[in-house]
Coordinates of C-alpha atoms and ligand atoms in Angstrom, one line a residue:
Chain A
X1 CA 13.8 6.7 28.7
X2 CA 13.3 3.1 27.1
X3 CA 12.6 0.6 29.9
X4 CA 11.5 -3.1 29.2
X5 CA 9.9 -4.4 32.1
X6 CA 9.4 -8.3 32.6
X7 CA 8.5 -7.9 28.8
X8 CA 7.3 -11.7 27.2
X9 CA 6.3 -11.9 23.9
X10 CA 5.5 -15.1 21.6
X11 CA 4.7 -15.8 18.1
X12 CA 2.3 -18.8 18.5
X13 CA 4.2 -21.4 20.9
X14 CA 7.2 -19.9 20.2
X15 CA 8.8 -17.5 22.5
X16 CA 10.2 -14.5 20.7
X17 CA 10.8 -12.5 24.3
X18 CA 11.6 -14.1 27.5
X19 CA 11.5 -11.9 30.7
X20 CA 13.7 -9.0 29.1
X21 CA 14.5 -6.4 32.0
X22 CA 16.5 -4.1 30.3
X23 CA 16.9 0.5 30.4
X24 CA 17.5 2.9 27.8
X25 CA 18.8 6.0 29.6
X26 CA 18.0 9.6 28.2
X27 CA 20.9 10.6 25.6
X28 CA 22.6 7.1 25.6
X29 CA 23.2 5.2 22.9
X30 CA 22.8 1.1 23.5
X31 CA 23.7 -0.9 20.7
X32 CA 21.9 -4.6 20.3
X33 CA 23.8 -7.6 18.9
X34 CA 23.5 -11.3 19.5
X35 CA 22.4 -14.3 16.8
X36 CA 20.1 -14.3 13.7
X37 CA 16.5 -15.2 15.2
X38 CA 17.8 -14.2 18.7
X39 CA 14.9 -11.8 18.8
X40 CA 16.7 -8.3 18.4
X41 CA 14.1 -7.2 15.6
X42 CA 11.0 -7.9 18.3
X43 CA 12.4 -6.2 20.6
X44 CA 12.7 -3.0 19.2
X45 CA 9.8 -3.1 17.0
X46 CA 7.9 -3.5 20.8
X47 CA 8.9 0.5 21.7
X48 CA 6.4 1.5 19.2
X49 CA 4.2 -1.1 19.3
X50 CA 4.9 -2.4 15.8
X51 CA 4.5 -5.8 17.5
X52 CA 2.3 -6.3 20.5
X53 CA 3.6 -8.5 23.8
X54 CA 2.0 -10.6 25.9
X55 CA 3.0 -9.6 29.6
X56 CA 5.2 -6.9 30.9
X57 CA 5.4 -3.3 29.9
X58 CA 7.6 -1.5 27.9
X59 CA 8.2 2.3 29.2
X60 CA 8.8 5.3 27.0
X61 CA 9.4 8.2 28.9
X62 CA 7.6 7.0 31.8
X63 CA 4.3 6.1 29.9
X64 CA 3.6 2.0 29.0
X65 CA 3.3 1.8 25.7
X66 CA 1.2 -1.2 25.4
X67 CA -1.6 -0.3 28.0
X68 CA -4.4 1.2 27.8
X69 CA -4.3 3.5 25.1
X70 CA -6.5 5.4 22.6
X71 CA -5.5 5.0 19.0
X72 CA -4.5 9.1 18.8
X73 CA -2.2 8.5 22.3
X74 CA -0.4 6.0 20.7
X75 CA 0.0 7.9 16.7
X76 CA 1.3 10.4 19.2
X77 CA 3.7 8.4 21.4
X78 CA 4.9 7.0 18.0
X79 CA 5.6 10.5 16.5
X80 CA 8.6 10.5 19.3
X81 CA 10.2 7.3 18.5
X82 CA 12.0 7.6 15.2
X83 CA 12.5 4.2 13.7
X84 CA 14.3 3.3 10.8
X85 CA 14.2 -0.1 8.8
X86 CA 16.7 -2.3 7.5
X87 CA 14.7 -2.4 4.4
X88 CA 14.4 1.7 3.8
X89 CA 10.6 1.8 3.8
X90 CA 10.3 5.0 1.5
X91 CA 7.6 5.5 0.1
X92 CA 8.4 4.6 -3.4
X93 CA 5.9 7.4 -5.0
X94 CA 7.1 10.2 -3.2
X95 CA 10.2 12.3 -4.2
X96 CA 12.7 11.9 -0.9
X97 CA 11.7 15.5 -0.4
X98 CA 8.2 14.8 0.3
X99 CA 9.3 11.3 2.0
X100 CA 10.8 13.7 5.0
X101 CA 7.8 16.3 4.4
X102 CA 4.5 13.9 4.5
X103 CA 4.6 13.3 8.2
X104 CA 5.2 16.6 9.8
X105 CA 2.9 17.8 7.2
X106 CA -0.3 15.0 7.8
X107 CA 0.4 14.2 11.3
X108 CA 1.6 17.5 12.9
X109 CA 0.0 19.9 11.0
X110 CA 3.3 22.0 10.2
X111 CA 2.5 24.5 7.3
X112 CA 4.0 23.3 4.0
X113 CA 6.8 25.9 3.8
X114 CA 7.8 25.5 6.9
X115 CA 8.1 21.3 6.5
X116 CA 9.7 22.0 3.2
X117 CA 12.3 24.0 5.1
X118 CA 13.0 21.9 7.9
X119 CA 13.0 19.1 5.4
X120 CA 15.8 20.7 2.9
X121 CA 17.8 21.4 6.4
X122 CA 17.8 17.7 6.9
X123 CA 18.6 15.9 4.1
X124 CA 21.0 18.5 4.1
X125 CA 22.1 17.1 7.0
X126 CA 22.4 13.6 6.0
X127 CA 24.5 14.7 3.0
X128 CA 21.4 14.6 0.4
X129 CA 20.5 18.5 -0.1
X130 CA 21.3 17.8 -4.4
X131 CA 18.9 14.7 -4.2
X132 CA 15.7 16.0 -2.9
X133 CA 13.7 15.8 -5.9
X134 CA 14.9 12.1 -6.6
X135 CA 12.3 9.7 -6.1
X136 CA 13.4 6.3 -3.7
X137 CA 14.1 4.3 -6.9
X138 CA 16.6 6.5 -8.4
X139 CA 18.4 6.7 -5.5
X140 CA 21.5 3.8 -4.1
X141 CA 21.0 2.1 -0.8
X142 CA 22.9 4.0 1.0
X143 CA 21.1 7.4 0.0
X144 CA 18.0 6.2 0.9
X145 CA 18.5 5.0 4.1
X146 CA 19.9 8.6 4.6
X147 CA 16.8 9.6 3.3
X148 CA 14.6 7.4 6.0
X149 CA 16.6 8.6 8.7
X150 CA 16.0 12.2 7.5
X151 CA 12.3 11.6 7.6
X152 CA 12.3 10.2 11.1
X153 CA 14.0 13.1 12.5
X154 CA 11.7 15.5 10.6
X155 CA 9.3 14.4 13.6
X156 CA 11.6 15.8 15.9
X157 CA 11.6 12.9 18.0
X158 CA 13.6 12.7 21.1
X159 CA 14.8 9.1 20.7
X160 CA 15.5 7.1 17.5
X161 CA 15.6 3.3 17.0
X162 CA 17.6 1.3 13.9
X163 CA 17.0 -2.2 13.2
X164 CA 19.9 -3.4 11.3
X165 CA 20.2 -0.3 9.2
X166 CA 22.8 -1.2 6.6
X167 CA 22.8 -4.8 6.8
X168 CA 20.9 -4.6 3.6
X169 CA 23.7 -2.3 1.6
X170 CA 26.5 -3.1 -0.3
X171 CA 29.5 -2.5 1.6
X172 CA 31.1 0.6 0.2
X173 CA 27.6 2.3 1.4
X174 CA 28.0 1.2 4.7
X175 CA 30.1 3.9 6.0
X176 CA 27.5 7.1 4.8
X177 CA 24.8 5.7 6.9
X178 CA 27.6 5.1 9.7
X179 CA 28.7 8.4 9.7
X180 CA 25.1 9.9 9.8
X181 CA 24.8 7.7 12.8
X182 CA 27.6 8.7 14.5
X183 CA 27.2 12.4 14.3
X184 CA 23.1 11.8 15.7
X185 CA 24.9 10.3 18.7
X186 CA 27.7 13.1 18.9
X187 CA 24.9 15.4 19.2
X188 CA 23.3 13.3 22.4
X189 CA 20.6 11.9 20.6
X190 CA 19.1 8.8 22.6
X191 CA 19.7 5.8 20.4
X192 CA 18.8 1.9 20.6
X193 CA 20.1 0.4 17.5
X194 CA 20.3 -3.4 16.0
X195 CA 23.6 -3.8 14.1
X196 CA 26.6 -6.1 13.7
X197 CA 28.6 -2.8 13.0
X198 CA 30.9 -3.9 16.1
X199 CA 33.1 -0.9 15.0
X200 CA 30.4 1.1 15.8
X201 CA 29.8 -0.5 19.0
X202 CA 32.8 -0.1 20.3
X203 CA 33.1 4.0 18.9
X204 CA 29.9 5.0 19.8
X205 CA 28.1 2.9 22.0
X206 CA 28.0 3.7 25.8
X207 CA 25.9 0.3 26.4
X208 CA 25.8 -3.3 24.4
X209 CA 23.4 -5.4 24.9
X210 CA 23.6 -9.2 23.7
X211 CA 20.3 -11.4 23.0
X212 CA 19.9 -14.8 22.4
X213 CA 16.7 -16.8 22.3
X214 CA 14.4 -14.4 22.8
X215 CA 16.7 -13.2 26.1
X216 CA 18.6 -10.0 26.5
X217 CA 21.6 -11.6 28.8
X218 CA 24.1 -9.1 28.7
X219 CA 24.2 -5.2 29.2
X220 CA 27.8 -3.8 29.7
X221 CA 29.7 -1.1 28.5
X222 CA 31.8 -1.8 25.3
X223 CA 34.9 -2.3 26.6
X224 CA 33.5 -4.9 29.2
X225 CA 31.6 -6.6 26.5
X226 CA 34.3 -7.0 23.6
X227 CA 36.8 -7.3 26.6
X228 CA 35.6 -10.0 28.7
X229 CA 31.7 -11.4 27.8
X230 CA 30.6 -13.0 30.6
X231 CA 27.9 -15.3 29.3
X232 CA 29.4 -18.4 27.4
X233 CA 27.1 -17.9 23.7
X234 CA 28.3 -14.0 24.0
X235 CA 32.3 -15.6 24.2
X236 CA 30.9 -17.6 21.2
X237 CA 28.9 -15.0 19.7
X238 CA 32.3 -13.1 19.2
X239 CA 34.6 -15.6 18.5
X240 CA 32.7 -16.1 15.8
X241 CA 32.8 -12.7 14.5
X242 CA 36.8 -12.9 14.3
X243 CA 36.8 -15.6 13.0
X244 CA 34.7 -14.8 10.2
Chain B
X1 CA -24.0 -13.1 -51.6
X2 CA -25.5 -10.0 -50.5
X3 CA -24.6 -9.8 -46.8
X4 CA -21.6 -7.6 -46.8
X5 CA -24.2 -4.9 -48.7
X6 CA -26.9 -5.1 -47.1
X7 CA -24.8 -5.0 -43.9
X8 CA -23.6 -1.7 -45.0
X9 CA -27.1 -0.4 -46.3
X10 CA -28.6 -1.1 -42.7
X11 CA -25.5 0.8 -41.2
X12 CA -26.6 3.9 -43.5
X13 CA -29.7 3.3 -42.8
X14 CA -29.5 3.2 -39.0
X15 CA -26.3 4.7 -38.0
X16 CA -28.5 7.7 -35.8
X17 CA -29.8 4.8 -34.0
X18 CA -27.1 3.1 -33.2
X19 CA -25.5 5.7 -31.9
X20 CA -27.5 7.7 -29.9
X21 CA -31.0 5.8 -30.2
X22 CA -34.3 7.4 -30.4
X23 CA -32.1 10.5 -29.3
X24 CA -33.6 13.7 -29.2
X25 CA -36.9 13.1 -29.9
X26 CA -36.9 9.9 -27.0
X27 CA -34.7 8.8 -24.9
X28 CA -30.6 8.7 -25.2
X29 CA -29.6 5.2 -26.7
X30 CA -27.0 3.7 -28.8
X31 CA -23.4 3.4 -28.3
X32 CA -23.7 6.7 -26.4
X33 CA -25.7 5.2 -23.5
X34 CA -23.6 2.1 -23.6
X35 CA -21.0 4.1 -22.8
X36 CA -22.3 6.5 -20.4
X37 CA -23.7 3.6 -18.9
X38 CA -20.6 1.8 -18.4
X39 CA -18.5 5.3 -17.4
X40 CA -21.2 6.3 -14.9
X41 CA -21.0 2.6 -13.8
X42 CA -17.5 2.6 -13.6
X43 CA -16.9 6.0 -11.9
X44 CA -19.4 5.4 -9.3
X45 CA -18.1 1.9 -8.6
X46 CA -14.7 2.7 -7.9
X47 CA -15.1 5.2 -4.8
X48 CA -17.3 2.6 -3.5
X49 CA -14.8 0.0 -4.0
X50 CA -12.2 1.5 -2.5
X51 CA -14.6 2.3 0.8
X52 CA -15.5 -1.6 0.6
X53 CA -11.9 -2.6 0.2
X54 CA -10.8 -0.5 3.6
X55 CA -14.0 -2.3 5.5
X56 CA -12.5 -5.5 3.9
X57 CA -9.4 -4.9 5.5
X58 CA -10.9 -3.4 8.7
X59 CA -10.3 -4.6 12.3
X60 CA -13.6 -4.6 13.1
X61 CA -15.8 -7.5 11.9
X62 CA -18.9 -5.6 11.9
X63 CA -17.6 -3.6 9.0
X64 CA -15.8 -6.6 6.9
X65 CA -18.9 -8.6 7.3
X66 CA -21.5 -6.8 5.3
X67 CA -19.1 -6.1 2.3
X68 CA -17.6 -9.8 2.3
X69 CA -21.4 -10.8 2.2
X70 CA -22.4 -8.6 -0.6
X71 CA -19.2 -10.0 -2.4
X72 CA -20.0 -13.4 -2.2
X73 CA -23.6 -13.0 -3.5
X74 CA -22.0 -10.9 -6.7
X75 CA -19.3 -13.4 -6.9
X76 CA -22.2 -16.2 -7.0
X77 CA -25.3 -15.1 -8.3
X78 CA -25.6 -14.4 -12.3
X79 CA -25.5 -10.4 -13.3
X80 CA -28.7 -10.9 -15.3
X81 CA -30.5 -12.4 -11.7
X82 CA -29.6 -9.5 -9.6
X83 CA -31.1 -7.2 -13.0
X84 CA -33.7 -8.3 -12.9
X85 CA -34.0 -8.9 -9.2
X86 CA -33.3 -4.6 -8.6
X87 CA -35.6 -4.5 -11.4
X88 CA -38.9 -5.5 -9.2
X89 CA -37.2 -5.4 -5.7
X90 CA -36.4 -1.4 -6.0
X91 CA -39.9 -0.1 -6.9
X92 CA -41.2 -1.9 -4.0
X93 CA -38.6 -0.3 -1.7
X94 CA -39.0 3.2 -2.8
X95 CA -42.2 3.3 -3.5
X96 CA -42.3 4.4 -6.9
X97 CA -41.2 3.3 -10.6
X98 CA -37.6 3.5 -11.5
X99 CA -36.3 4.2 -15.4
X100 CA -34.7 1.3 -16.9
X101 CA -31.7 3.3 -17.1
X102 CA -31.4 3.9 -13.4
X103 CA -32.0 0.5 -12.6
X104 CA -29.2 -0.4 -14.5
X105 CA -27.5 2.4 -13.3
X106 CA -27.5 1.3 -9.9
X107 CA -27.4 -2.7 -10.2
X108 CA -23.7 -2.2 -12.4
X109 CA -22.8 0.1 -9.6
X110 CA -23.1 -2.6 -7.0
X111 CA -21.7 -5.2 -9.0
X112 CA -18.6 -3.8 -10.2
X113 CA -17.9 -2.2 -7.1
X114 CA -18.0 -5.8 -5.3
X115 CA -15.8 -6.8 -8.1
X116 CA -13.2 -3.8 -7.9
X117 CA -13.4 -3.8 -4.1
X118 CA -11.3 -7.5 -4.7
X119 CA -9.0 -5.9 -7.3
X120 CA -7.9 -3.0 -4.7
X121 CA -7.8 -5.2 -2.0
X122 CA -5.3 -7.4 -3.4
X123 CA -3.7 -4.3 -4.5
X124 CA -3.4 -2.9 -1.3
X125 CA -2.8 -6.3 0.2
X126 CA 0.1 -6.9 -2.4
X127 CA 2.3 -3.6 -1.1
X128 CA 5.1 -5.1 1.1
X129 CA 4.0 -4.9 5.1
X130 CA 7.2 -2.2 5.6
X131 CA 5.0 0.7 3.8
X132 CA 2.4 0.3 6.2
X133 CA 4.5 0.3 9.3
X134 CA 7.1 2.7 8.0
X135 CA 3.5 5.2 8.1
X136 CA 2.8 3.7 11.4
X137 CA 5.7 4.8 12.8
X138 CA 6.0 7.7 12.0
X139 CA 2.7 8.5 13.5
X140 CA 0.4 8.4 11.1
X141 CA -3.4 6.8 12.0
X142 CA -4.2 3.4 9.8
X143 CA -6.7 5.4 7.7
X144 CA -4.0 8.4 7.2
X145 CA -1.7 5.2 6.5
X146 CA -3.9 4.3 3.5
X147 CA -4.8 7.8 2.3
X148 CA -1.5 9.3 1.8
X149 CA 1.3 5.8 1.9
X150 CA -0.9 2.8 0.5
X151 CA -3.9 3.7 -1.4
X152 CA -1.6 6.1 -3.9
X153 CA 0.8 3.3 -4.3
X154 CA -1.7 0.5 -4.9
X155 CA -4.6 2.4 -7.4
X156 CA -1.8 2.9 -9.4
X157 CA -0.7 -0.5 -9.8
X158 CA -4.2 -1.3 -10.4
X159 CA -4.6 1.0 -13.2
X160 CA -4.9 -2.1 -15.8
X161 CA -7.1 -3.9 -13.6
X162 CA -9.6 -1.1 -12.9
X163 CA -9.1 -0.2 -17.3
X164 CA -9.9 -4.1 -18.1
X165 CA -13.2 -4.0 -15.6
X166 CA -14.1 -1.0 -17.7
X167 CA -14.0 -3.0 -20.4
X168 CA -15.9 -6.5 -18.7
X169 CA -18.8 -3.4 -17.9
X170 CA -19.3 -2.6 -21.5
X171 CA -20.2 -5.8 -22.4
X172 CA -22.4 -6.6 -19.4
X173 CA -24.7 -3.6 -20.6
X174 CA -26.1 -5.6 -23.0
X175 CA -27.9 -7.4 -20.2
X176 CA -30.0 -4.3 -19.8
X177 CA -31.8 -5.5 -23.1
X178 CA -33.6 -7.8 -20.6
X179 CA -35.4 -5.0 -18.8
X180 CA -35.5 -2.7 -22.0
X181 CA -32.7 -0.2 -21.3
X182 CA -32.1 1.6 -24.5
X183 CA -28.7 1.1 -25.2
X184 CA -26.9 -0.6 -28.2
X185 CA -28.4 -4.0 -28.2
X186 CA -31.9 -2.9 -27.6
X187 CA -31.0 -0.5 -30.6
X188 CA -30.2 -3.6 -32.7
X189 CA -33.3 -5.4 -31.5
X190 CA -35.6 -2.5 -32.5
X191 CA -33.5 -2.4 -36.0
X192 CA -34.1 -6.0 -36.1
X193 CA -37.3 -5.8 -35.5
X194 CA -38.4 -3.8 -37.9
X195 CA -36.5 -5.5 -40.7
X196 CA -38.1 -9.1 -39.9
X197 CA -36.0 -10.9 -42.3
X198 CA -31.8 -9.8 -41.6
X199 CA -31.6 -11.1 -38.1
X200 CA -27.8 -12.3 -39.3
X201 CA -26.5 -9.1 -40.1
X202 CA -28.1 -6.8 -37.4
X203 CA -26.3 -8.9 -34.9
X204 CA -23.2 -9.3 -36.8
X205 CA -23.1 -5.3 -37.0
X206 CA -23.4 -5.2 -33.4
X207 CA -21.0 -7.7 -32.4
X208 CA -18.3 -5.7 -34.4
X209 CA -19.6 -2.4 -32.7
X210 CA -18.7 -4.1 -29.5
X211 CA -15.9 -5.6 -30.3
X212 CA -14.0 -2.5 -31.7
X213 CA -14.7 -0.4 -28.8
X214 CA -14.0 -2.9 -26.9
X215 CA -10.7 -4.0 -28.6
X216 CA -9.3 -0.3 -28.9
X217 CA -9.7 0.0 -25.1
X218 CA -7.7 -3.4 -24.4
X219 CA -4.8 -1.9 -26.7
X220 CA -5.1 1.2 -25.0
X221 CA -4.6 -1.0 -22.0
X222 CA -1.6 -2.7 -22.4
X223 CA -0.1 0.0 -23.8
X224 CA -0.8 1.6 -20.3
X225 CA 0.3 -2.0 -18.5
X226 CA 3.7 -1.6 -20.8
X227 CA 4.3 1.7 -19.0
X228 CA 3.6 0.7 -15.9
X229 CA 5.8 -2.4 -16.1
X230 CA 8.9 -0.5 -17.3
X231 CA 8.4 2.2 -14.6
X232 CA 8.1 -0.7 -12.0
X233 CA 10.9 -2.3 -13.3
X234 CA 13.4 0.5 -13.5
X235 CA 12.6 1.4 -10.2
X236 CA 12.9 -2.5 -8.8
X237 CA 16.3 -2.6 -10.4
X238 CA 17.4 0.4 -9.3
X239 CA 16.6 0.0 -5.8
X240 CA 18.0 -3.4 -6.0
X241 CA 19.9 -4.1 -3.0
X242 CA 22.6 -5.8 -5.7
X243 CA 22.0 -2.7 -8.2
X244 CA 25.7 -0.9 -8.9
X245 CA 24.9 2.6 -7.1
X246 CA 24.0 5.5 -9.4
X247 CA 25.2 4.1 -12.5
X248 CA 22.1 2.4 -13.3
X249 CA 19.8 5.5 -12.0
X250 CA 21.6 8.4 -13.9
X251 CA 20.4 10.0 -11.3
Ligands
ATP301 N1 5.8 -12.5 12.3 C1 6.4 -13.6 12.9 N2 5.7 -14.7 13.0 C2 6.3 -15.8 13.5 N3 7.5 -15.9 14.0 C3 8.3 -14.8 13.9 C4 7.7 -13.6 13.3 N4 8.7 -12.6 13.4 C5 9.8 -13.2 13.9 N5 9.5 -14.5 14.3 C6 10.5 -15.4 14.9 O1 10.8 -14.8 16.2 C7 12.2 -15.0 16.4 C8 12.9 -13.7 16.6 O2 12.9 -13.0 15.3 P1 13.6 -11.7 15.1 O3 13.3 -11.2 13.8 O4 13.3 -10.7 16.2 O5 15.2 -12.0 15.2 P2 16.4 -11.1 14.9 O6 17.3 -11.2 16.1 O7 16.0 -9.8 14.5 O8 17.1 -11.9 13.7 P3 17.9 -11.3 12.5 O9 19.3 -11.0 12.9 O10 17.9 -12.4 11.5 O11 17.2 -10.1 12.0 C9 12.7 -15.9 15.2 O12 12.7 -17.2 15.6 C10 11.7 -15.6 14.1 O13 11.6 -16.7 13.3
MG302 MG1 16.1 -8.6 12.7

């Protein structure tokens, strides 16, 4: 569903990406790890284009996102990627209601009542049904990244991506999002997300992938990953972790 | 000394005319053109600006160009220059003569939307990057982007700047004494005029007409900036990523 092909990307002289050959299959859910600055946050951001690369493709259902595309071809390839930030991204002057209604309202031309309703269904779903009319800055951390996830599946999209999602929360709100996350995947949602959550990697995810430097050096299942890491900085990478 | 009297006999004597001007038998002057002056000015300016701060911020140099140009020469060039220069410049170009008024009309246009233009640009440049590609992602086109996620959020914070231009305008009306607009400074000119010999306290009357408008407006203004201030900074601590959950919001 996600495949990175050859993908190089740099910022200046310094290489972000290095030859990352890597596949999201339909309904999986791959889990990214690896190093501060290892280049997890460019990676993902490439599958919608938030940042552009320099050779390679990167495949979403078969179609190369950054080819040649008309600026309407790619607003709609984006409408299918869900993303969420580690940083929330509401949109501060809207109540979380009309954070989850804007979109399917602007972009997809779905009548109000019927975005209100799928809206109330989903932040319903995230836990959030009594909050709806509370704007972003009344709300904790972990309600509104509830609230951002809500509004990224309000485009219905197929696959969703998660760049650190609670790295930014306090601890105890941690689990909420979590949860959220876990039942998305439960339900065979197609799922590439950036956390050190290694609980969650090991639950949930059917792939991990491990980047460092800008390369994406190992892919295995879980248990082969936490179990026995083949490539010396992912031993590291994880021997760090316990010890911490 | 007799100033403070006869200050107040040429207000009594004079008041229509500072108000309204030669208003209704001639032309509206006064206060009241000062201000629909600078409100016209104003009101036109701003959907301009915000047209010239998008091209600022456009992609395509063909469209930053021409606004970055015409923002340098109002940036660099005197108010009462480019008066003067519409002044002589626009009957050429149309063909025909253009009312004082008008001229003015249209220069303070121009200039204060060159000037606002910067204000909501650094407004919308201000937001953090996230708003702008939370929008993206979710689908929405770079103009739909600014229309429904940026533009909301930065006009607002630029309520007090836009208010304080407002107030910059006023006093740039009086510039329009040059090409014989009839607003409040040409009223005091044809008051002064007339009375030869009190040139102190004709323009001591209107520097306090100015300066209460003026200075009611600036209170009304950071009363206004107060507001914003506490909403942005109930919000910022809520939202804190250190804030305690809930307690703080009462939400
Ligand atoms: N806009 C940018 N301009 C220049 N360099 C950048 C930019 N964004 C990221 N980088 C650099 O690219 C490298 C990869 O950054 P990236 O944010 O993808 O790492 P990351 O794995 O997400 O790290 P973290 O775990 O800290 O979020 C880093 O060296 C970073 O400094
Ligand atoms: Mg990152």
């Amino acid at each position: 569903m996600i495949r990175f092909v050859a993908v190089h990307k740099f910022f200046g002289a310094l290489a972000a990406l290095t030859d990352v050959n890597a596949e999201v299959k339909k309904g999986e859910v791959v889990v990214v790890c690896g190093p501060s600055g290892s280049g997890k946050s460019t990676l993902i951001r490439t599958v919608n284009r938030l940042e552009e690369i320099q050779s390679g493709s990167v495949l979403f259902e078969g179609r190369d996102v950054h080819g040649k595309l008309g600026g309407a071809a790619l607003n709609h390839l984006r409408t299918r990627i869900g993303f969420v930030f580690q940083s929330f991204n509401l949109f501060p002057h809207l109540s979380a209601l009309d954070n989850v209604m804007l979109s399917p309202m602007k972009v997809n031309g779905v009548k109000r009542s019927e975005a209100r309703e799928a809206a109330l269904r989903l932040l319903d779903r995230v836990g959030l049904a009594a909050k709806a009319q509370n704007y972003p800055g009344q709300l904790s951390g972990g309600q509104q990244q509830r609230v951002a996830i809500a509004r990224a599946l309000a485009m219905e999209p197929p696959a969703m991506l998660f760049d650190e999602p609670t790295s930014a929360l306090d601890p105890e709100m941690v689990g909420e999002v979590l949860s959220v996350m876990r039942s998305l995947a439960r339900d065979g949602m197609t799922m590439m997300c950036v956390t050190h959550e290694m609980n969650f990697a090991r639950d949930v995810a059917d792939r991990v992938w491990f980047m460092d430097a800008g390369r994406v050096l190992e892919t295995g299942t879980p248990v082969d990953f936490f179990r026995s890491p083949q490539h010396p900085r992912a031993q590291r990478f994880l021997s760090d972790l316990h010890t911490r | 000394m007799s100033v403070l009297p006869s200050m107040i006999e040429i207000v009594r004597d004079n008041w229509l005319l500072l108000l309204v001007g030669q208003y209704p038998n001639g032309p509206l002057g006064g206060i009241a053109a000062t201000l629909i002056l600078s409100v016209l000015g104003i009101a036109l300016a701003f959907p301009l600006s915000v047209v010239m701060a998008l091209a600022s911020l456009s992609p395509w140099r063909a469209l930053r160009w021409p606004v970055m140009a015409m923002v340098y020469v109002t940036r660099g060039v005197p108010l009462l220059l480019i008066i003067l220069w519409v002044y002589f410049v626009l009957p050429l170009l149309i063909g025909r003569s253009v009312p004082a008024f008008a001229t003015m009309l249209v220069t303070l246009v121009g200039y204060e939307a060159a000037f606002l233009s910067e204000i909501v640009r650094a407004g919308i440049q201000a937001l953090p990057t996230g708003q702008m590609d939370a929008a993206r992602a979710l689908g929405h086109s770079r103009l739909g982007a600014m229309r429904y996620v940026i533009l909301p959020q930065a006009l607002f914070n630029m309520i007090p700047s836009i208010l304080s231009q407002f107030v910059s305008t006023i006093k740039e009306t009086t510039l329009g004494y040059i090409i014989n607009v009839p607003e409040l400074t040409f009223a005091a000119g044809q008051i002064n005029n007339r009375l030869l010999t009190k040139p102190f306290e004709v323009y001591f009357i209107l520097a306090i007409s100015y300066f209460v408008v003026c200075w009611t407006l600036t209170q009304a203004i950071n009363m206004v900036e107060r507001r914003i201030t506490m909403r942005r900074t109930r919000d910022l601590a809520v939202s804190a990523l250190t804030a305690i959950p809930a307690s703080a919001s009462g939400g």
